[in-house]
Amino acid sequence: MKTVFISDLHLDKNQPELIKHFIEFIEGYNEEIDNLYILGDLVESWVGDDDPAIGTDQALEVIRTLSKKSSVYFMHGNRDFMISSKICNKYGMKLINDPTTITIFNKKITLMHGDLLCTDDIKYQEFRKLVRNEEWQKMMMTKSLKERMQYAESLRLKSKTETDGKQEFIMDVNNNEVENIFREHDADVLIHGHTHRPMVHDINLNKKMCKRIVLGDWGKQSHILEIDATGMNFKKILLT
Ligand code: MN
C-alpha cells in the first residue's frame, strides 16, 4: 500500500506546462498510488462553485479518474479554501480538516497545510480568520463571478508585494506552534506545505524523536512524500 503526499501545486492557467507535468505525474504514477493526500494550494485561485477552472479543469479531471481506483484526500490551502465539498465530490476528492491526524503503519501523522503554523505573521492570521468565516464567504458569493475573480487577482498581487517586504522568519513556521501541534495530536510525524521550504526536520520533543516534513511547491521540481511498508521516502521529483 502506497500513500503519497503532495501540496502547493498552484495550478494556474498561466502555467500550462505545470498543468501538463502534473497530469503526467499522476498518470505515470497511477498504478502505484493507493492514497493521495493533497495538502492545499492545489490551484492558484478558486472563487466559488461557479469558478470556470480555466486551464485547470483537465488536471481536476485526472484527479477524478484517479479517484476511481485510489482514495484522494484534499485539504484547503490559503489559495483554494473556497473549493466546496460539492466541488470535491465532483472530482472524487474527500475534503479533510486542517489539521487531520491519521495513522499509517502504526505512526501517528498529523497533516496540515502549514499556514496555521506561521503564527508570527499576525496580519495574515487575522486575514485567515476573516476569510475562513462562513458569513464572509456567504457575502462573497453574493458578488458576481467577475467581481470575485477580480478580487482574487487583487489579493494575489497584494500578497506578492507584502511577501517581498516581509522578513524571512515571519514567513516560516513558529517552532512553539509546531511543538504545540505535536503535543495536541500526540503525533510522531507532521506533514505540511505552504512555506515552500522543502525539508525533513528532526525534532526532539521530551526525548521523543519526531519528524516535521515540509513538502515542496511545484515548479521545475518538487518534493513529495511517499509512505509504504518499507518506510517514508521524501523524494525530489523533476518536472521537466
Ligand atoms: Mn499556501
PDB file of C-alpha atoms and ligand atoms in Angstrom:
ATOM      1  CA  MET A   1       0.000   0.000   0.000  1.00  0.00           C
ATOM      2  CA  LYS A   2       1.467   3.313  -1.056  1.00  0.00           C
ATOM      3  CA  THR A   3       0.358   6.689   0.280  1.00  0.00           C
ATOM      4  CA  VAL A   4       1.564   9.837  -1.445  1.00  0.00           C
ATOM      5  CA  PHE A   5       1.541  13.386  -0.076  1.00  0.00           C
ATOM      6  CA  ILE A   6       1.787  16.495  -2.254  1.00  0.00           C
ATOM      7  CA  SER A   7       0.998  20.175  -1.785  1.00  0.00           C
ATOM      8  CA  ASP A   8       1.393  23.646  -3.237  1.00  0.00           C
ATOM      9  CA  LEU A   9       0.913  22.797  -6.877  1.00  0.00           C
ATOM     10  CA  HIS A  10      -0.579  26.235  -7.514  1.00  0.00           C
ATOM     11  CA  LEU A  11      -2.042  25.030 -10.814  1.00  0.00           C
ATOM     12  CA  ASP A  12      -2.862  28.033 -12.921  1.00  0.00           C
ATOM     13  CA  LYS A  13      -3.970  28.723 -16.487  1.00  0.00           C
ATOM     14  CA  ASN A  14      -0.908  30.956 -16.905  1.00  0.00           C
ATOM     15  CA  GLN A  15       1.334  27.928 -16.425  1.00  0.00           C
ATOM     16  CA  PRO A  16       0.148  25.293 -18.905  1.00  0.00           C
ATOM     17  CA  GLU A  17       3.497  23.471 -18.631  1.00  0.00           C
ATOM     18  CA  LEU A  18       2.969  22.847 -14.945  1.00  0.00           C
ATOM     19  CA  ILE A  19      -0.537  21.515 -15.555  1.00  0.00           C
ATOM     20  CA  LYS A  20       0.902  19.176 -18.179  1.00  0.00           C
ATOM     21  CA  HIS A  21       3.587  17.971 -15.740  1.00  0.00           C
ATOM     22  CA  PHE A  22       1.014  17.365 -13.031  1.00  0.00           C
ATOM     23  CA  ILE A  23      -1.143  15.311 -15.404  1.00  0.00           C
ATOM     24  CA  GLU A  24       1.905  13.286 -16.488  1.00  0.00           C
ATOM     25  CA  PHE A  25       2.907  12.820 -12.870  1.00  0.00           C
ATOM     26  CA  ILE A  26      -0.473  11.430 -11.874  1.00  0.00           C
ATOM     27  CA  GLU A  27      -0.915   9.314 -14.998  1.00  0.00           C
ATOM     28  CA  GLY A  28       2.599   7.882 -14.771  1.00  0.00           C
ATOM     29  CA  TYR A  29       2.155   7.064 -11.153  1.00  0.00           C
ATOM     30  CA  ASN A  30      -1.449   5.962 -11.310  1.00  0.00           C
ATOM     31  CA  GLU A  31      -0.913   2.242 -10.766  1.00  0.00           C
ATOM     32  CA  GLU A  32       1.154   2.727  -7.650  1.00  0.00           C
ATOM     33  CA  ILE A  33      -0.939   5.165  -5.641  1.00  0.00           C
ATOM     34  CA  ASP A  34      -3.414   3.765  -3.126  1.00  0.00           C
ATOM     35  CA  ASN A  35      -3.968   7.004  -1.248  1.00  0.00           C
ATOM     36  CA  LEU A  36      -3.200  10.520  -2.423  1.00  0.00           C
ATOM     37  CA  TYR A  37      -3.231  13.438   0.007  1.00  0.00           C
ATOM     38  CA  ILE A  38      -3.248  16.928  -1.494  1.00  0.00           C
ATOM     39  CA  LEU A  39      -2.390  19.268   1.371  1.00  0.00           C
ATOM     40  CA  GLY A  40      -3.645  22.541  -0.034  1.00  0.00           C
ATOM     41  CA  ASP A  41      -2.951  25.072  -2.759  1.00  0.00           C
ATOM     42  CA  LEU A  42      -3.815  22.618  -5.480  1.00  0.00           C
ATOM     43  CA  VAL A  43      -4.841  25.580  -7.607  1.00  0.00           C
ATOM     44  CA  GLU A  44      -3.595  29.154  -7.536  1.00  0.00           C
ATOM     45  CA  SER A  45      -7.062  30.571  -7.113  1.00  0.00           C
ATOM     46  CA  TRP A  46     -10.657  29.438  -6.653  1.00  0.00           C
ATOM     47  CA  VAL A  47     -13.560  31.834  -6.309  1.00  0.00           C
ATOM     48  CA  GLY A  48     -16.602  29.606  -5.755  1.00  0.00           C
ATOM     49  CA  ASP A  49     -18.570  26.661  -7.123  1.00  0.00           C
ATOM     50  CA  ASP A  50     -19.038  28.547 -10.390  1.00  0.00           C
ATOM     51  CA  ASP A  51     -15.291  29.005 -10.898  1.00  0.00           C
ATOM     52  CA  PRO A  52     -14.714  28.162 -14.557  1.00  0.00           C
ATOM     53  CA  ALA A  53     -11.383  26.450 -13.628  1.00  0.00           C
ATOM     54  CA  ILE A  54      -9.951  27.644 -16.919  1.00  0.00           C
ATOM     55  CA  GLY A  55      -6.860  25.616 -17.727  1.00  0.00           C
ATOM     56  CA  THR A  56      -7.023  23.600 -14.537  1.00  0.00           C
ATOM     57  CA  ASP A  57     -10.138  21.604 -15.447  1.00  0.00           C
ATOM     58  CA  GLN A  58      -8.023  18.940 -17.173  1.00  0.00           C
ATOM     59  CA  ALA A  59      -5.930  18.430 -14.046  1.00  0.00           C
ATOM     60  CA  LEU A  60      -9.105  18.090 -11.982  1.00  0.00           C
ATOM     61  CA  GLU A  61     -10.425  15.500 -14.441  1.00  0.00           C
ATOM     62  CA  VAL A  62      -7.234  13.456 -13.986  1.00  0.00           C
ATOM     63  CA  ILE A  63      -7.809  13.536 -10.230  1.00  0.00           C
ATOM     64  CA  ARG A  64     -11.359  12.344 -10.815  1.00  0.00           C
ATOM     65  CA  THR A  65     -10.061   9.423 -12.887  1.00  0.00           C
ATOM     66  CA  LEU A  66      -7.502   8.534 -10.214  1.00  0.00           C
ATOM     67  CA  SER A  67     -10.208   8.641  -7.552  1.00  0.00           C
ATOM     68  CA  LYS A  68     -11.967   5.700  -9.197  1.00  0.00           C
ATOM     69  CA  LYS A  69      -9.212   3.345  -8.069  1.00  0.00           C
ATOM     70  CA  SER A  70      -7.471   5.278  -5.272  1.00  0.00           C
ATOM     71  CA  SER A  71      -8.573   7.386  -2.347  1.00  0.00           C
ATOM     72  CA  VAL A  72      -7.898  11.071  -2.918  1.00  0.00           C
ATOM     73  CA  TYR A  73      -7.973  13.458   0.032  1.00  0.00           C
ATOM     74  CA  PHE A  74      -7.879  17.230  -0.206  1.00  0.00           C
ATOM     75  CA  MET A  75      -7.184  19.866   2.447  1.00  0.00           C
ATOM     76  CA  HIS A  76      -7.708  23.562   1.826  1.00  0.00           C
ATOM     77  CA  GLY A  77      -4.749  25.865   1.387  1.00  0.00           C
ATOM     78  CA  ASN A  78      -4.744  29.639   1.547  1.00  0.00           C
ATOM     79  CA  ARG A  79      -5.363  29.847  -2.214  1.00  0.00           C
ATOM     80  CA  ASP A  80      -8.147  27.358  -2.648  1.00  0.00           C
ATOM     81  CA  PHE A  81     -10.180  27.441   0.568  1.00  0.00           C
ATOM     82  CA  MET A  82     -13.282  28.291  -1.476  1.00  0.00           C
ATOM     83  CA  ILE A  83     -13.296  24.815  -3.017  1.00  0.00           C
ATOM     84  CA  SER A  84     -16.525  23.448  -1.542  1.00  0.00           C
ATOM     85  CA  SER A  85     -17.282  19.871  -0.575  1.00  0.00           C
ATOM     86  CA  LYS A  86     -19.601  19.823  -3.600  1.00  0.00           C
ATOM     87  CA  ILE A  87     -16.666  20.526  -5.923  1.00  0.00           C
ATOM     88  CA  CYS A  88     -14.576  17.974  -4.027  1.00  0.00           C
ATOM     89  CA  ASN A  89     -17.283  15.360  -4.626  1.00  0.00           C
ATOM     90  CA  LYS A  90     -17.402  16.267  -8.295  1.00  0.00           C
ATOM     91  CA  TYR A  91     -13.701  15.458  -8.698  1.00  0.00           C
ATOM     92  CA  GLY A  92     -13.605  12.479  -6.361  1.00  0.00           C
ATOM     93  CA  MET A  93     -11.743  14.196  -3.530  1.00  0.00           C
ATOM     94  CA  LYS A  94     -12.596  13.747   0.132  1.00  0.00           C
ATOM     95  CA  LEU A  95     -12.322  17.069   1.933  1.00  0.00           C
ATOM     96  CA  ILE A  96     -10.366  16.792   5.192  1.00  0.00           C
ATOM     97  CA  ASN A  97      -9.893  19.292   8.007  1.00  0.00           C
ATOM     98  CA  ASP A  98      -6.760  21.233   8.771  1.00  0.00           C
ATOM     99  CA  PRO A  99      -5.302  19.668  10.902  1.00  0.00           C
ATOM    100  CA  THR A 100      -6.163  15.995  10.441  1.00  0.00           C
ATOM    101  CA  THR A 101      -4.372  13.128  12.171  1.00  0.00           C
ATOM    102  CA  ILE A 102      -4.118   9.727  10.526  1.00  0.00           C
ATOM    103  CA  THR A 103      -2.349   6.506  11.451  1.00  0.00           C
ATOM    104  CA  ILE A 104      -0.234   4.688   8.879  1.00  0.00           C
ATOM    105  CA  PHE A 105       1.872   1.646   9.784  1.00  0.00           C
ATOM    106  CA  ASN A 106       1.437   2.475  13.482  1.00  0.00           C
ATOM    107  CA  LYS A 107       2.717   6.028  13.093  1.00  0.00           C
ATOM    108  CA  LYS A 108       0.529   8.943  14.083  1.00  0.00           C
ATOM    109  CA  ILE A 109       0.778  11.503  11.351  1.00  0.00           C
ATOM    110  CA  THR A 110      -0.699  14.985  11.563  1.00  0.00           C
ATOM    111  CA  LEU A 111      -1.448  16.728   8.286  1.00  0.00           C
ATOM    112  CA  MET A 112      -1.719  20.476   7.818  1.00  0.00           C
ATOM    113  CA  HIS A 113      -1.488  22.960   5.002  1.00  0.00           C
ATOM    114  CA  GLY A 114       1.038  24.889   7.081  1.00  0.00           C
ATOM    115  CA  ASP A 115      -0.310  28.439   7.200  1.00  0.00           C
ATOM    116  CA  LEU A 116      -1.749  27.876  10.691  1.00  0.00           C
ATOM    117  CA  LEU A 117       1.813  27.276  11.905  1.00  0.00           C
ATOM    118  CA  CYS A 118       3.005  30.701  10.757  1.00  0.00           C
ATOM    119  CA  THR A 119       1.770  32.466  13.878  1.00  0.00           C
ATOM    120  CA  ASP A 120       4.436  35.205  13.691  1.00  0.00           C
ATOM    121  CA  ASP A 121       2.556  36.621  10.716  1.00  0.00           C
ATOM    122  CA  ILE A 122      -0.173  38.233  12.775  1.00  0.00           C
ATOM    123  CA  LYS A 123      -1.616  40.212   9.873  1.00  0.00           C
ATOM    124  CA  TYR A 124      -2.010  37.054   7.827  1.00  0.00           C
ATOM    125  CA  GLN A 125      -3.614  35.125  10.712  1.00  0.00           C
ATOM    126  CA  GLU A 126      -6.225  37.902  11.072  1.00  0.00           C
ATOM    127  CA  PHE A 127      -6.931  37.784   7.365  1.00  0.00           C
ATOM    128  CA  ARG A 128      -7.216  33.989   7.512  1.00  0.00           C
ATOM    129  CA  LYS A 129      -9.754  34.184  10.297  1.00  0.00           C
ATOM    130  CA  LEU A 130     -11.833  36.636   8.292  1.00  0.00           C
ATOM    131  CA  VAL A 131     -11.923  34.710   5.027  1.00  0.00           C
ATOM    132  CA  ARG A 132     -12.499  31.307   6.649  1.00  0.00           C
ATOM    133  CA  ASN A 133     -15.620  32.689   8.295  1.00  0.00           C
ATOM    134  CA  GLU A 134     -18.849  31.299   6.867  1.00  0.00           C
ATOM    135  CA  GLU A 135     -20.564  34.707   6.881  1.00  0.00           C
ATOM    136  CA  TRP A 136     -17.725  36.309   4.933  1.00  0.00           C
ATOM    137  CA  GLN A 137     -17.845  33.514   2.373  1.00  0.00           C
ATOM    138  CA  LYS A 138     -21.615  33.875   2.009  1.00  0.00           C
ATOM    139  CA  MET A 139     -21.167  37.611   1.485  1.00  0.00           C
ATOM    140  CA  MET A 140     -18.514  36.937  -1.180  1.00  0.00           C
ATOM    141  CA  MET A 141     -20.833  34.586  -3.010  1.00  0.00           C
ATOM    142  CA  THR A 142     -23.406  37.365  -3.419  1.00  0.00           C
ATOM    143  CA  LYS A 143     -20.893  39.099  -5.697  1.00  0.00           C
ATOM    144  CA  SER A 144     -20.692  38.304  -9.390  1.00  0.00           C
ATOM    145  CA  LEU A 145     -18.173  35.786 -10.716  1.00  0.00           C
ATOM    146  CA  LYS A 146     -16.298  38.633 -12.425  1.00  0.00           C
ATOM    147  CA  GLU A 147     -16.083  40.653  -9.211  1.00  0.00           C
ATOM    148  CA  ARG A 148     -14.817  37.651  -7.248  1.00  0.00           C
ATOM    149  CA  MET A 149     -12.199  36.872  -9.878  1.00  0.00           C
ATOM    150  CA  GLN A 150     -11.002  40.473  -9.808  1.00  0.00           C
ATOM    151  CA  TYR A 151     -10.876  40.377  -6.012  1.00  0.00           C
ATOM    152  CA  ALA A 152      -8.849  37.143  -6.044  1.00  0.00           C
ATOM    153  CA  GLU A 153      -6.433  38.681  -8.532  1.00  0.00           C
ATOM    154  CA  SER A 154      -6.001  41.803  -6.380  1.00  0.00           C
ATOM    155  CA  LEU A 155      -5.323  39.610  -3.331  1.00  0.00           C
ATOM    156  CA  ARG A 156      -2.657  37.701  -5.230  1.00  0.00           C
ATOM    157  CA  LEU A 157      -0.892  40.899  -6.225  1.00  0.00           C
ATOM    158  CA  LYS A 158      -1.178  42.305  -2.709  1.00  0.00           C
ATOM    159  CA  SER A 159       0.170  39.110  -1.170  1.00  0.00           C
ATOM    160  CA  LYS A 160       3.091  39.152  -3.598  1.00  0.00           C
ATOM    161  CA  THR A 161       4.087  42.723  -2.677  1.00  0.00           C
ATOM    162  CA  GLU A 162       3.668  42.044   1.023  1.00  0.00           C
ATOM    163  CA  THR A 163       5.638  38.795   0.863  1.00  0.00           C
ATOM    164  CA  ASP A 164       8.553  40.595  -0.770  1.00  0.00           C
ATOM    165  CA  GLY A 165       8.648  43.060   2.124  1.00  0.00           C
ATOM    166  CA  LYS A 166       8.303  40.553   4.964  1.00  0.00           C
ATOM    167  CA  GLN A 167      11.216  39.243   6.975  1.00  0.00           C
ATOM    168  CA  GLU A 168      12.170  35.626   6.359  1.00  0.00           C
ATOM    169  CA  PHE A 169      11.294  34.285   9.817  1.00  0.00           C
ATOM    170  CA  ILE A 170       7.792  35.768   9.700  1.00  0.00           C
ATOM    171  CA  MET A 171       7.043  33.701   6.620  1.00  0.00           C
ATOM    172  CA  ASP A 172       8.181  30.456   8.255  1.00  0.00           C
ATOM    173  CA  VAL A 173       6.564  28.315  10.910  1.00  0.00           C
ATOM    174  CA  ASN A 174       6.733  29.254  14.578  1.00  0.00           C
ATOM    175  CA  ASN A 175       8.556  26.494  16.459  1.00  0.00           C
ATOM    176  CA  ASN A 176       6.422  26.793  19.585  1.00  0.00           C
ATOM    177  CA  GLU A 177       3.316  26.317  17.481  1.00  0.00           C
ATOM    178  CA  VAL A 178       4.896  23.264  15.836  1.00  0.00           C
ATOM    179  CA  GLU A 179       5.581  21.749  19.263  1.00  0.00           C
ATOM    180  CA  ASN A 180       2.032  22.534  20.381  1.00  0.00           C
ATOM    181  CA  ILE A 181       0.670  20.639  17.397  1.00  0.00           C
ATOM    182  CA  PHE A 182       2.875  17.604  18.106  1.00  0.00           C
ATOM    183  CA  ARG A 183       1.669  17.558  21.717  1.00  0.00           C
ATOM    184  CA  GLU A 184      -2.011  18.185  20.980  1.00  0.00           C
ATOM    185  CA  HIS A 185      -2.142  15.379  18.432  1.00  0.00           C
ATOM    186  CA  ASP A 186       0.393  13.095  20.091  1.00  0.00           C
ATOM    187  CA  ALA A 187       1.958  12.916  16.637  1.00  0.00           C
ATOM    188  CA  ASP A 188       5.111  11.143  15.502  1.00  0.00           C
ATOM    189  CA  VAL A 189       5.187  12.970  12.201  1.00  0.00           C
ATOM    190  CA  LEU A 190       3.842  16.315  10.990  1.00  0.00           C
ATOM    191  CA  ILE A 191       3.490  16.803   7.256  1.00  0.00           C
ATOM    192  CA  HIS A 192       2.724  20.200   5.763  1.00  0.00           C
ATOM    193  CA  GLY A 193       3.482  22.503   2.865  1.00  0.00           C
ATOM    194  CA  HIS A 194       2.805  26.209   2.388  1.00  0.00           C
ATOM    195  CA  THR A 195       6.229  27.644   3.255  1.00  0.00           C
ATOM    196  CA  HIS A 196       7.829  26.333   0.052  1.00  0.00           C
ATOM    197  CA  ARG A 197      10.836  25.260   2.102  1.00  0.00           C
ATOM    198  CA  PRO A 198      11.012  21.510   1.472  1.00  0.00           C
ATOM    199  CA  MET A 199      12.940  19.742   4.189  1.00  0.00           C
ATOM    200  CA  VAL A 200      12.839  16.963   6.773  1.00  0.00           C
ATOM    201  CA  HIS A 201      13.330  18.360  10.281  1.00  0.00           C
ATOM    202  CA  ASP A 202      14.147  16.010  13.153  1.00  0.00           C
ATOM    203  CA  ILE A 203      12.633  17.278  16.376  1.00  0.00           C
ATOM    204  CA  ASN A 204      13.462  16.034  19.852  1.00  0.00           C
ATOM    205  CA  LEU A 205      10.308  16.510  21.896  1.00  0.00           C
ATOM    206  CA  ASN A 206      10.956  15.498  25.502  1.00  0.00           C
ATOM    207  CA  LYS A 207      13.162  12.654  24.285  1.00  0.00           C
ATOM    208  CA  LYS A 208      10.607  11.532  21.722  1.00  0.00           C
ATOM    209  CA  MET A 209      12.062  11.810  18.236  1.00  0.00           C
ATOM    210  CA  CYS A 210       9.582  13.342  15.814  1.00  0.00           C
ATOM    211  CA  LYS A 211       9.762  14.434  12.219  1.00  0.00           C
ATOM    212  CA  ARG A 212       8.363  17.544  10.566  1.00  0.00           C
ATOM    213  CA  ILE A 213       8.264  17.012   6.833  1.00  0.00           C
ATOM    214  CA  VAL A 214       7.785  20.077   4.663  1.00  0.00           C
ATOM    215  CA  LEU A 215       6.561  19.306   1.142  1.00  0.00           C
ATOM    216  CA  GLY A 216       7.735  21.384  -1.790  1.00  0.00           C
ATOM    217  CA  ASP A 217       5.910  23.741  -4.105  1.00  0.00           C
ATOM    218  CA  TRP A 218       5.742  22.723  -7.749  1.00  0.00           C
ATOM    219  CA  GLY A 219       7.821  24.361 -10.443  1.00  0.00           C
ATOM    220  CA  LYS A 220      10.663  22.750 -12.339  1.00  0.00           C
ATOM    221  CA  GLN A 221      10.882  20.289  -9.464  1.00  0.00           C
ATOM    222  CA  SER A 222       9.147  19.446  -6.241  1.00  0.00           C
ATOM    223  CA  HIS A 223       9.471  17.377  -3.104  1.00  0.00           C
ATOM    224  CA  ILE A 224       6.827  14.831  -2.266  1.00  0.00           C
ATOM    225  CA  LEU A 225       6.499  12.156   0.391  1.00  0.00           C
ATOM    226  CA  GLU A 226       5.705   8.501  -0.127  1.00  0.00           C
ATOM    227  CA  ILE A 227       4.914   6.070   2.655  1.00  0.00           C
ATOM    228  CA  ASP A 228       4.745   2.341   2.140  1.00  0.00           C
ATOM    229  CA  ALA A 229       5.635  -0.822   4.059  1.00  0.00           C
ATOM    230  CA  THR A 230       9.342  -0.069   3.590  1.00  0.00           C
ATOM    231  CA  GLY A 231       9.058   3.320   5.306  1.00  0.00           C
ATOM    232  CA  MET A 232       8.959   7.005   4.444  1.00  0.00           C
ATOM    233  CA  ASN A 233      10.565   8.303   1.291  1.00  0.00           C
ATOM    234  CA  PHE A 234      10.985  12.076   0.952  1.00  0.00           C
ATOM    235  CA  LYS A 235      11.513  12.339  -2.744  1.00  0.00           C
ATOM    236  CA  LYS A 236      12.632  15.039  -5.141  1.00  0.00           C
ATOM    237  CA  ILE A 237      10.800  14.866  -8.435  1.00  0.00           C
ATOM    238  CA  LEU A 238      11.838  16.647 -11.606  1.00  0.00           C
ATOM    239  CA  LEU A 239       9.084  18.225 -13.669  1.00  0.00           C
ATOM    240  CA  THR A 240      10.783  18.943 -16.933  1.00  0.00           C
TER     241      THR A 240
HETATM  242 MN    MN B   1      -0.088  28.082   0.929  1.00  0.00          MN
END
